[in-house]
PDB file of C-alpha atoms in Angstrom:
ATOM      1  CA  ARG C   1      -3.175   1.865 -27.395  1.00  0.00           C
ATOM      2  CA  GLN C   2      -0.660   1.355 -24.577  1.00  0.00           C
ATOM      3  CA  VAL C   3       0.963   4.721 -25.266  1.00  0.00           C
ATOM      4  CA  ALA C   4      -2.441   6.410 -25.118  1.00  0.00           C
ATOM      5  CA  GLU C   5      -3.182   4.687 -21.783  1.00  0.00           C
ATOM      6  CA  LEU C   6       0.154   5.828 -20.353  1.00  0.00           C
ATOM      7  CA  GLU C   7      -0.424   9.383 -21.555  1.00  0.00           C
ATOM      8  CA  ALA C   8      -3.861   9.361 -19.927  1.00  0.00           C
ATOM      9  CA  ALA C   9      -2.370   8.064 -16.666  1.00  0.00           C
ATOM     10  CA  ILE C  10       0.298  10.773 -16.663  1.00  0.00           C
ATOM     11  CA  ALA C  11      -2.368  13.424 -17.271  1.00  0.00           C
ATOM     12  CA  ALA C  12      -4.549  12.024 -14.450  1.00  0.00           C
ATOM     13  CA  PHE C  13      -1.686  12.161 -11.949  1.00  0.00           C
ATOM     14  CA  ALA C  14      -0.607  15.629 -13.131  1.00  0.00           C
ATOM     15  CA  ALA C  15      -4.163  16.887 -12.554  1.00  0.00           C
ATOM     16  CA  LEU C  16      -4.153  15.811  -8.893  1.00  0.00           C
ATOM     17  CA  PRO C  17      -3.936  18.885  -6.685  1.00  0.00           C
ATOM     18  CA  GLY C  18      -1.084  18.864  -4.184  1.00  0.00           C
ATOM     19  CA  ARG C  19      -2.683  19.079  -0.782  1.00  0.00           C
ATOM     20  CA  LYS C  20      -2.189  18.395   2.887  1.00  0.00           C
ATOM     21  CA  PHE C  21      -4.768  16.304   4.722  1.00  0.00           C
ATOM     22  CA  ALA C  22      -6.044  17.587   8.075  1.00  0.00           C
ATOM     23  CA  PRO C  23      -5.821  15.123  11.013  1.00  0.00           C
ATOM     24  CA  ASP C  24      -9.611  14.714  11.083  1.00  0.00           C
ATOM     25  CA  GLU C  25     -10.010  14.428   7.300  1.00  0.00           C
ATOM     26  CA  GLY C  26     -10.920  11.109   5.709  1.00  0.00           C
ATOM     27  CA  ILE C  27      -8.762   9.303   3.187  1.00  0.00           C
ATOM     28  CA  SER C  28      -9.540  10.262  -0.407  1.00  0.00           C
ATOM     29  CA  LEU C  29      -7.912  10.486  -3.828  1.00  0.00           C
ATOM     30  CA  GLY C  30      -4.360  11.837  -3.599  1.00  0.00           C
ATOM     31  CA  ALA C  31      -3.684  10.583  -0.079  1.00  0.00           C
ATOM     32  CA  LEU C  32      -0.470   8.897   0.987  1.00  0.00           C
ATOM     33  CA  VAL C  33      -1.587   6.402   3.610  1.00  0.00           C
ATOM     34  CA  GLU C  34       0.565   4.590   6.143  1.00  0.00           C
ATOM     35  CA  LEU C  35      -1.084   1.438   7.466  1.00  0.00           C
ATOM     36  CA  GLU C  36       0.053  -0.947  10.147  1.00  0.00           C
ATOM     37  CA  GLN C  37      -0.853  -4.525   9.271  1.00  0.00           C
ATOM     38  CA  ASP C  38       0.323  -7.485  11.349  1.00  0.00           C
ATOM     39  CA  GLY C  39       2.636  -5.130  13.250  1.00  0.00           C
ATOM     40  CA  LYS C  40       4.350  -3.899  10.078  1.00  0.00           C
ATOM     41  CA  PRO C  41       3.941  -0.489   8.421  1.00  0.00           C
ATOM     42  CA  ALA C  42       3.146  -0.191   4.710  1.00  0.00           C
ATOM     43  CA  LEU C  43       2.685   2.860   2.463  1.00  0.00           C
ATOM     44  CA  TYR C  44      -0.074   3.247  -0.126  1.00  0.00           C
ATOM     45  CA  PHE C  45      -0.908   6.098  -2.485  1.00  0.00           C
ATOM     46  CA  LEU C  46      -4.562   6.409  -3.466  1.00  0.00           C
ATOM     47  CA  GLY C  47      -4.236   7.414  -7.120  1.00  0.00           C
ATOM     48  CA  PRO C  48      -6.646   7.860 -10.022  1.00  0.00           C
ATOM     49  CA  CYS C  49      -5.172   4.941 -12.013  1.00  0.00           C
ATOM     50  CA  ALA C  50      -2.097   2.693 -12.352  1.00  0.00           C
ATOM     51  CA  GLY C  51      -3.090   0.522  -9.395  1.00  0.00           C
ATOM     52  CA  GLY C  52      -0.477  -2.093  -8.546  1.00  0.00           C
ATOM     53  CA  THR C  53       2.429   0.143  -9.526  1.00  0.00           C
ATOM     54  CA  GLU C  54       5.126   0.179  -6.870  1.00  0.00           C
ATOM     55  CA  VAL C  55       7.479   3.126  -6.598  1.00  0.00           C
ATOM     56  CA  THR C  56      10.383   3.774  -4.279  1.00  0.00           C
ATOM     57  CA  VAL C  57      10.565   7.136  -2.550  1.00  0.00           C
ATOM     58  CA  GLY C  58      13.827   7.465  -0.690  1.00  0.00           C
ATOM     59  CA  LYS C  59      14.105   4.062   0.952  1.00  0.00           C
ATOM     60  CA  CYS C  60      10.345   3.513   1.195  1.00  0.00           C
ATOM     61  CA  ALA C  61       8.263   1.358  -1.124  1.00  0.00           C
ATOM     62  CA  VAL C  62       4.870   2.890  -1.963  1.00  0.00           C
ATOM     63  CA  LEU C  63       2.139   0.869  -3.651  1.00  0.00           C
ATOM     64  CA  VAL C  64      -0.346   2.765  -5.818  1.00  0.00           C
ATOM     65  CA  ILE C  65      -3.953   1.702  -5.247  1.00  0.00           C
ATOM     66  CA  THR C  66      -7.131   3.096  -6.788  1.00  0.00           C
ATOM     67  CA  PRO C  67     -10.545   3.856  -5.266  1.00  0.00           C
ATOM     68  CA  GLN C  68     -11.939   0.978  -7.360  1.00  0.00           C
ATOM     69  CA  SER C  69      -9.558  -1.581  -5.838  1.00  0.00           C
ATOM     70  CA  PRO C  70     -10.694  -3.647  -2.847  1.00  0.00           C
ATOM     71  CA  LEU C  71      -8.157  -2.003  -0.510  1.00  0.00           C
ATOM     72  CA  GLY C  72      -8.735   1.492  -1.902  1.00  0.00           C
ATOM     73  CA  GLY C  73     -12.479   1.142  -1.486  1.00  0.00           C
ATOM     74  CA  GLN C  74     -12.094   0.001   2.119  1.00  0.00           C
ATOM     75  CA  LEU C  75      -9.760   2.882   2.988  1.00  0.00           C
ATOM     76  CA  GLN C  76     -11.827   5.735   1.567  1.00  0.00           C
ATOM     77  CA  GLY C  77     -13.223   7.946   4.303  1.00  0.00           C
ATOM     78  CA  ARG C  78     -11.123   6.319   7.044  1.00  0.00           C
ATOM     79  CA  LYS C  79      -9.216   8.639   9.355  1.00  0.00           C
ATOM     80  CA  LEU C  80      -5.897   8.853  11.165  1.00  0.00           C
ATOM     81  CA  GLY C  81      -5.756   6.406  14.084  1.00  0.00           C
ATOM     82  CA  GLU C  82      -8.768   4.414  12.926  1.00  0.00           C
ATOM     83  CA  GLN C  83      -8.616   0.629  13.228  1.00  0.00           C
ATOM     84  CA  LEU C  84     -10.324  -1.548  10.681  1.00  0.00           C
ATOM     85  CA  ASP C  85     -10.671  -5.112   9.527  1.00  0.00           C
ATOM     86  CA  LEU C  86      -9.555  -5.359   5.908  1.00  0.00           C
ATOM     87  CA  ALA C  87     -10.824  -8.084   3.632  1.00  0.00           C
ATOM     88  CA  VAL C  88      -7.705  -9.165   1.725  1.00  0.00           C
ATOM     89  CA  ALA C  89      -7.722 -12.239  -0.520  1.00  0.00           C
ATOM     90  CA  GLY C  90     -10.787 -13.587   1.259  1.00  0.00           C
ATOM     91  CA  LYS C  91      -9.255 -13.186   4.725  1.00  0.00           C
ATOM     92  CA  SER C  92      -9.839 -10.548   7.346  1.00  0.00           C
ATOM     93  CA  ARG C  93      -6.741  -8.636   8.501  1.00  0.00           C
ATOM     94  CA  ARG C  94      -6.607  -6.077  11.291  1.00  0.00           C
ATOM     95  CA  ALA C  95      -5.063  -2.747  10.304  1.00  0.00           C
ATOM     96  CA  ARG C  96      -4.610   0.713  11.776  1.00  0.00           C
ATOM     97  CA  VAL C  97      -4.190   4.017   9.928  1.00  0.00           C
ATOM     98  CA  LEU C  98      -0.862   5.450  11.120  1.00  0.00           C
ATOM     99  CA  GLY C  99      -0.715   8.421   8.768  1.00  0.00           C
ATOM    100  CA  VAL C 100      -2.579  10.295   6.057  1.00  0.00           C
ATOM    101  CA  SER C 101      -0.783  12.984   4.075  1.00  0.00           C
TER     102      SER C 101
END
């Protein structure tokens, strides 16, 4: 069962089209999002599955989130430069979208 789940996850990521997001385009599946939270930047990849997986790209840690996750759901449709109040673990945190690619 676990092997089948991993194969499905690999297929889902392989099916994602490589694309570049326009500055006025909202966050959606396949976006690499840089958020500033509490004055610190963090990178998230909005993927089709495997939420919670952390990968290192160069020297940067990137956390995979899904559209179904609380954070992923709150980020969908947001745009570069937008400020928002995120509900994280029952608390509201101020964040700003620094980058979408």
